[in-house]
Short mmCIF file of C-alpha atoms and ligand atoms in Angstrom, two decimals:
data_model
loop_
_atom_site.label_atom_id
_atom_site.label_comp_id
_atom_site.label_asym_id
_atom_site.label_seq_id
_atom_site.Cartn_x
_atom_site.Cartn_y
_atom_site.Cartn_z
CA MET D 26 -13.68 5.67 3.29
CA THR D 27 -16.94 7.10 1.95
CA ASN D 28 -17.02 10.73 0.91
CA ASP D 29 -19.83 11.76 3.24
CA ALA D 30 -17.59 10.86 6.18
CA THR D 31 -14.86 13.09 4.78
CA ARG D 32 -14.69 16.69 5.75
CA SER D 33 -11.07 17.67 5.45
CA ASP D 34 -10.41 21.19 6.60
CA GLN D 35 -7.06 21.79 4.95
CA SER D 36 -6.18 24.73 7.16
CA ARG D 37 -5.91 22.73 10.33
CA ARG D 38 -2.54 21.85 11.80
CA ILE D 39 -1.98 18.09 11.77
CA VAL D 40 1.08 16.64 13.46
CA LEU D 41 2.65 13.32 12.47
CA THR D 42 5.10 11.93 15.04
CA GLY D 43 7.64 9.26 14.11
CA ALA D 44 7.63 10.86 10.67
CA ALA D 45 11.14 9.69 9.78
CA GLY D 46 10.28 6.02 10.37
CA GLY D 47 9.13 3.32 7.98
CA VAL D 48 5.38 3.89 8.28
CA GLY D 49 5.73 7.68 8.18
CA THR D 50 7.87 7.42 5.06
CA MET D 51 5.36 5.12 3.32
CA THR D 52 2.26 7.12 4.22
CA ARG D 53 3.37 10.75 3.93
CA PRO D 54 3.20 10.89 0.13
CA LEU D 55 -0.34 9.47 0.31
CA LEU D 56 -1.47 11.75 3.14
CA GLU D 57 -0.31 14.79 1.21
CA ALA D 58 -3.34 14.67 -1.12
CA PHE D 59 -5.73 15.02 1.81
CA TYR D 60 -3.64 17.01 4.25
CA PRO D 61 -1.14 19.31 2.59
CA GLY D 62 1.16 21.05 5.03
CA LEU D 63 1.64 18.25 7.56
CA VAL D 64 3.80 19.08 10.56
CA LEU D 65 6.31 16.28 10.96
CA SER D 66 8.07 15.41 14.15
CA ASP D 67 10.71 12.90 15.14
CA ARG D 68 13.97 12.90 17.04
CA VAL D 69 15.76 12.52 13.70
CA ALA D 70 14.95 14.54 10.57
CA PRO D 71 13.23 12.71 7.70
CA LYS D 72 15.61 12.38 4.76
CA ASP D 73 12.98 13.30 2.19
CA LEU D 74 11.13 16.40 3.39
CA ARG D 75 8.44 17.12 0.80
CA PRO D 76 7.25 20.52 -0.39
CA GLY D 77 4.71 21.88 2.09
CA GLU D 78 5.86 19.68 4.98
CA THR D 79 7.56 21.25 7.99
CA PHE D 80 9.73 19.41 10.46
CA VAL D 81 9.97 20.08 14.18
CA LYS D 82 12.57 18.00 15.95
CA ALA D 83 11.39 16.67 19.31
CA ASP D 84 12.12 13.84 21.68
CA LEU D 85 8.99 12.20 23.07
CA THR D 86 10.63 11.90 26.48
CA LYS D 87 10.89 15.72 26.74
CA PRO D 88 7.52 17.33 27.51
CA ASP D 89 8.65 20.86 26.58
CA GLU D 90 9.76 19.70 23.13
CA ILE D 91 6.47 17.87 22.58
CA ALA D 92 4.55 20.94 23.77
CA ALA D 93 6.25 22.96 21.04
CA VAL D 94 5.26 20.38 18.41
CA VAL D 95 1.56 20.19 19.32
CA ARG D 96 1.05 23.92 19.98
CA GLY D 97 -1.86 25.07 17.79
CA ALA D 98 -2.46 21.56 16.45
CA HIS D 99 -5.96 20.25 15.74
CA ASP D 100 -4.96 16.60 15.35
CA VAL D 101 -2.07 14.21 15.91
CA ILE D 102 -1.17 10.94 14.23
CA HIS D 103 1.14 9.36 16.78
CA LEU D 104 3.57 6.92 15.16
CA GLY D 105 6.67 7.82 17.16
CA GLY D 106 8.22 5.36 19.56
CA HIS D 107 10.19 2.16 19.87
CA SER D 108 8.61 -0.02 17.19
CA VAL D 109 9.83 -3.51 18.14
CA GLU D 110 10.64 -5.41 21.32
CA GLY D 111 13.28 -3.64 23.38
CA SER D 112 14.79 -3.40 26.83
CA TRP D 113 12.53 -2.14 29.58
CA ASP D 114 14.31 1.21 29.53
CA GLN D 115 13.76 1.64 25.79
CA ILE D 116 10.08 0.72 26.03
CA LEU D 117 9.50 2.74 29.20
CA ASN D 118 11.05 5.90 27.78
CA ALA D 119 9.81 5.96 24.19
CA ASN D 120 6.45 4.21 24.51
CA ILE D 121 5.20 4.76 28.04
CA VAL D 122 6.67 8.09 29.15
CA GLY D 123 6.71 9.27 25.52
CA CYS D 124 3.09 8.30 24.86
CA TYR D 125 1.98 9.98 28.09
CA ASN D 126 3.84 13.16 27.18
CA LEU D 127 2.19 13.18 23.77
CA PHE D 128 -1.37 12.78 25.11
CA GLU D 129 -0.87 15.20 27.99
CA GLU D 130 0.75 17.96 25.92
CA ALA D 131 -1.92 17.43 23.24
CA ARG D 132 -4.64 17.86 25.86
CA LYS D 133 -3.05 21.06 27.16
CA ALA D 134 -2.81 22.37 23.58
CA GLY D 135 -6.49 21.68 22.88
CA VAL D 136 -5.92 18.91 20.29
CA LYS D 137 -9.25 17.45 19.13
CA ARG D 138 -8.27 14.09 17.64
CA ILE D 139 -5.46 11.60 18.11
CA VAL D 140 -4.77 8.52 16.00
CA PHE D 141 -2.49 6.18 17.94
CA ALA D 142 -0.37 3.52 16.24
CA SER D 143 -1.08 0.54 18.47
CA SER D 144 -0.08 -2.94 17.42
CA ASN D 145 -1.27 -6.50 17.00
CA HIS D 146 1.30 -7.30 19.69
CA ALA D 147 -1.14 -5.93 22.30
CA VAL D 148 -3.09 -9.15 21.64
CA GLY D 149 -0.25 -11.35 20.36
CA PHE D 150 -0.87 -14.25 22.74
CA TYR D 151 -4.24 -15.05 21.16
CA PRO D 152 -3.89 -18.27 19.21
CA ARG D 153 -3.98 -18.02 15.44
CA LYS D 154 -6.90 -20.45 15.35
CA ARG D 155 -9.13 -17.97 17.21
CA LYS D 156 -10.77 -14.99 15.49
CA ILE D 157 -10.87 -11.99 17.80
CA GLY D 158 -12.64 -8.67 17.82
CA THR D 159 -11.40 -5.42 19.29
CA ASP D 160 -13.28 -6.04 22.55
CA VAL D 161 -11.12 -8.92 23.83
CA THR D 162 -8.96 -8.56 26.91
CA VAL D 163 -5.45 -7.56 25.91
CA ARG D 164 -2.89 -10.41 25.87
CA PRO D 165 0.42 -8.71 25.04
CA ASP D 166 3.24 -10.89 23.75
CA SER D 167 6.16 -8.61 24.75
CA ARG D 168 7.12 -5.52 26.70
CA TYR D 169 6.44 -3.71 23.42
CA GLY D 170 2.92 -5.17 23.34
CA VAL D 171 2.36 -4.07 26.93
CA SER D 172 3.31 -0.52 25.95
CA LYS D 173 0.73 -0.58 23.14
CA ALA D 174 -1.93 -1.80 25.58
CA PHE D 175 -0.88 1.11 27.81
CA GLY D 176 -1.29 3.53 24.90
CA GLU D 177 -4.78 2.20 24.21
CA ALA D 178 -5.73 2.60 27.88
CA LEU D 179 -4.31 6.11 27.90
CA GLY D 180 -6.32 6.88 24.78
CA ALA D 181 -9.52 5.72 26.49
CA LEU D 182 -8.72 7.94 29.49
CA TYR D 183 -8.16 11.04 27.37
CA ALA D 184 -11.28 10.30 25.31
CA ASP D 185 -13.53 9.81 28.34
CA LYS D 186 -12.05 12.40 30.66
CA HIS D 187 -11.14 15.12 28.18
CA GLY D 188 -13.27 14.49 25.10
CA ILE D 189 -10.41 13.97 22.66
CA ALA D 190 -11.55 11.70 19.81
CA VAL D 191 -9.06 8.83 19.95
CA THR D 192 -8.61 6.06 17.40
CA CYS D 193 -6.20 3.24 18.24
CA LEU D 194 -5.07 1.24 15.24
CA ARG D 195 -3.84 -2.26 16.09
CA ILE D 196 -1.59 -2.34 13.09
CA GLY D 197 -0.59 -5.72 11.67
CA ASN D 198 2.32 -5.28 9.26
CA VAL D 199 2.62 -2.36 6.88
CA GLY D 200 4.26 -2.83 3.50
CA PRO D 201 3.78 -3.20 -0.22
CA LYS D 202 2.83 -6.90 0.19
CA PRO D 203 2.60 -9.69 2.78
CA ILE D 204 5.98 -11.39 3.06
CA ASP D 205 5.17 -14.71 4.77
CA LEU D 206 2.22 -16.78 6.03
CA ARG D 207 1.71 -14.75 9.20
CA ARG D 208 1.67 -11.54 7.18
CA LEU D 209 -1.06 -13.00 4.90
CA SER D 210 -3.30 -12.68 7.96
CA ILE D 211 -2.12 -9.31 9.27
CA TRP D 212 -0.80 -7.31 6.31
CA ILE D 213 -1.96 -3.76 5.58
CA SER D 214 -1.09 -1.68 2.53
CA PRO D 215 -0.02 1.95 3.04
CA ASP D 216 -3.15 3.08 1.14
CA ASP D 217 -5.45 1.17 3.48
CA LEU D 218 -3.62 2.51 6.52
CA VAL D 219 -4.13 6.04 5.24
CA GLN D 220 -7.87 5.30 4.95
CA LEU D 221 -7.83 4.36 8.64
CA PHE D 222 -5.87 7.53 9.53
CA ARG D 223 -8.54 9.53 7.72
CA ILE D 224 -11.35 7.82 9.61
CA GLY D 225 -9.57 8.73 12.84
CA LEU D 226 -9.07 12.33 11.73
CA GLU D 227 -12.51 12.91 10.24
CA HIS D 228 -15.27 10.54 11.22
CA PRO D 229 -17.93 12.31 13.32
CA GLU D 230 -18.82 9.12 15.25
CA VAL D 231 -15.34 8.50 16.65
CA HIS D 232 -15.13 9.02 20.40
CA PHE D 233 -12.83 6.15 21.37
CA ASP D 234 -12.30 3.31 18.95
CA ILE D 235 -9.90 0.44 18.52
CA LEU D 236 -9.64 -0.80 14.94
CA TYR D 237 -7.44 -3.43 13.36
CA GLY D 238 -4.90 -2.04 10.93
CA ALA D 239 -5.32 -4.77 8.33
CA SER D 240 -6.19 -4.90 4.65
CA ASP D 241 -8.94 -7.15 3.28
CA ASN D 242 -7.18 -10.42 4.11
CA ALA D 243 -9.18 -13.64 3.66
CA ALA D 244 -6.82 -15.31 6.18
CA SER D 245 -7.40 -12.60 8.82
CA TRP D 246 -7.58 -13.51 12.51
CA TRP D 247 -9.49 -10.33 13.29
CA ASP D 248 -13.07 -9.15 13.17
CA ASN D 249 -12.70 -5.59 11.92
CA SER D 250 -16.41 -4.88 11.51
CA ARG D 251 -16.24 -1.61 13.47
CA ALA D 252 -13.81 -0.22 10.89
CA TRP D 253 -16.18 -1.25 8.10
CA GLN D 254 -19.06 0.41 9.99
CA LEU D 255 -17.00 3.62 9.97
CA GLY D 256 -16.63 3.44 6.19
CA TYR D 257 -13.35 1.54 5.84
CA ARG D 258 -13.16 -0.09 2.42
CA PRO D 259 -9.70 -1.69 2.14
CA THR D 260 -8.45 -2.38 -1.35
CA GLY D 261 -5.43 -4.55 -0.46
CA ARG D 262 -6.06 -8.32 -0.55
CA GLY D 263 -3.46 -10.55 1.07
CA GLU D 264 -4.61 -13.56 -0.97
CA ASP D 265 -3.37 -11.90 -4.16
CA TYR D 266 0.15 -12.58 -2.83
CA ARG D 267 -0.37 -16.07 -1.37
CA ALA D 268 1.97 -17.91 -3.72
CA GLU D 269 4.83 -15.46 -3.02
CA ALA D 270 4.22 -15.50 0.72
CA GLU D 271 4.18 -19.31 0.80
CA ALA D 272 7.41 -19.43 -1.17
CA GLU D 273 9.04 -17.12 1.40
CA GLN D 274 7.59 -19.09 4.32
CA VAL D 275 9.41 -22.31 3.39
CA LYS D 276 12.71 -20.45 3.82
CA LEU D 277 11.88 -19.77 7.49
CA ALA D 278 12.67 -22.15 10.33
CA PRO D 279 9.61 -23.50 12.17
CA ASP D 280 8.88 -21.72 15.46
CA PRO D 281 6.99 -24.12 17.76
CA VAL D 282 5.75 -21.25 19.95
CA GLY D 283 5.52 -18.34 17.53
CA ASP D 284 3.68 -20.40 14.92
CA VAL D 285 0.84 -21.04 17.39
CA PHE D 286 0.23 -17.43 18.41
CA GLN D 287 -0.79 -14.34 16.48
CA GLY D 288 2.27 -12.41 17.64
CA GLY D 289 4.70 -14.88 16.02
CA ALA D 290 8.34 -14.34 16.98
CA PHE D 291 7.37 -11.68 19.53
CA ALA D 292 5.53 -14.42 21.44
CA SER D 293 8.39 -16.92 21.26
CA ALA D 294 11.18 -14.49 22.20
CA GLU D 295 12.33 -15.02 25.82
CA PHE D 296 9.58 -17.66 26.20
CA THR D 297 10.03 -19.92 29.25
CA ASN D 298 6.50 -21.31 29.58
CA ASP D 299 4.72 -24.34 28.19
CA VAL D 300 2.62 -23.64 25.07
CA GLU D 301 -0.29 -25.56 26.64
CA ARG D 302 -0.30 -23.19 29.61
CA CYS D 303 -0.32 -19.82 27.90
CA GLY D 304 -2.69 -17.66 25.93
CA PRO D 305 -6.43 -17.47 26.56
N1 NAD Y 3 5.72 -1.09 10.75
C1 NAD Y 3 4.69 -1.84 11.10
O1 NAD Y 3 4.30 -2.75 10.35
C2 NAD Y 3 3.99 -1.60 12.42
C3 NAD Y 3 3.13 -2.60 12.92
C4 NAD Y 3 2.45 -2.35 14.11
C5 NAD Y 3 2.63 -1.15 14.77
N2 NAD Y 3 3.49 -0.22 14.28
C6 NAD Y 3 3.67 1.02 15.02
O2 NAD Y 3 3.62 2.08 14.10
C7 NAD Y 3 4.53 3.11 14.48
C8 NAD Y 3 5.49 3.40 13.33
O3 NAD Y 3 6.19 2.20 13.02
P1 NAD Y 3 7.48 2.21 12.08
O4 NAD Y 3 7.58 0.85 11.50
O5 NAD Y 3 7.45 3.40 11.22
O6 NAD Y 3 8.62 2.34 13.17
P2 NAD Y 3 10.07 3.02 12.98
O7 NAD Y 3 10.92 2.47 14.07
O8 NAD Y 3 10.52 2.89 11.58
O9 NAD Y 3 9.77 4.56 13.28
C9 NAD Y 3 9.53 5.04 14.57
C10 NAD Y 3 10.05 6.45 14.63
O10 NAD Y 3 9.88 6.92 15.97
C11 NAD Y 3 11.02 7.71 16.28
N3 NAD Y 3 11.26 7.71 17.73
C12 NAD Y 3 11.65 6.67 18.52
N4 NAD Y 3 11.85 7.09 19.77
C13 NAD Y 3 11.58 8.41 19.78
C14 NAD Y 3 11.62 9.41 20.78
N5 NAD Y 3 11.98 9.13 22.05
N6 NAD Y 3 11.28 10.67 20.45
C15 NAD Y 3 10.93 10.99 19.18
N7 NAD Y 3 10.88 10.09 18.18
C16 NAD Y 3 11.21 8.82 18.48
C17 NAD Y 3 12.19 7.06 15.54
O11 NAD Y 3 13.24 8.00 15.33
C18 NAD Y 3 11.53 6.57 14.27
O12 NAD Y 3 11.73 7.47 13.20
C19 NAD Y 3 5.23 2.62 15.73
O13 NAD Y 3 4.59 3.16 16.86
C20 NAD Y 3 5.04 1.12 15.68
O14 NAD Y 3 5.06 0.56 16.97
C21 NAD Y 3 4.19 -0.43 13.12
#
């Protein structure tokens, strides 16, 4: 992210939900340099609270608890929720009711910016052979993917109706390196994800944007030009890990459905259709 797009005001209260989870744990040490004094929230306490961080326990399904978390906040990075496929009850509570509670309590508290952790699974039924931008119709591959499409729609509503600057990141897979062939196309390093968080928290042009949460992957299925326009300059390159990812891939069983679609195993789980009759 270029420096002219950066205007960190270190006194503002920034809330990170889902702080105890995998992505929160990987990104908090990196966020600290830009945003000391993050307010962390989750329904379980992070094991490694860092100096300067404060933790407020809250369940996303409880509006009064979320209200207490976002009170006085300027911005929210919303990572909290059920992060894989789950039962309808799990998805409904954590990702639909929970996401609504977060946006609504944030609106009431006067929050200015929200970065929402969406997912590639909102568009997981696009075939791998097709490159897609962020303007395609959603094609979720799971109940989880549907909940991320819901979160994106909710974000658009709160941006248009209430003027909150909302950035939805369709995150691929966060980690130190891509761990198989699919991840070579969708991997994002924690550093690059933090760049995208910063764009969402700082960039003056953001009103409502959907960006792909991916590093600079030559094998990418996504056109992420809007992110580049906003100053995103990823440093992670999936290709640097191709040999390792290919070596891991041969250990995996072929998946006749999942291997066709971007969502992989999320697309093949519970699948009862014919591959020729699904996807756009
Ligand atoms: N990890 C990835 O590669 C990836 C990829 C795409 C999208 N995402 C999204 O990014 C976000 C973070 O992912 P993660 O891998 O850290 O997931 P995670 O499961 O490790 O962490 C999610 C956190 O949310 C909390 N949570 C769940 N239900 C809650 C509730 N009702 N109230 C309060 N907190 C609740 C959990 O306690 C957990 O700490 C998720 O929204 C996920 O869907 C992650």
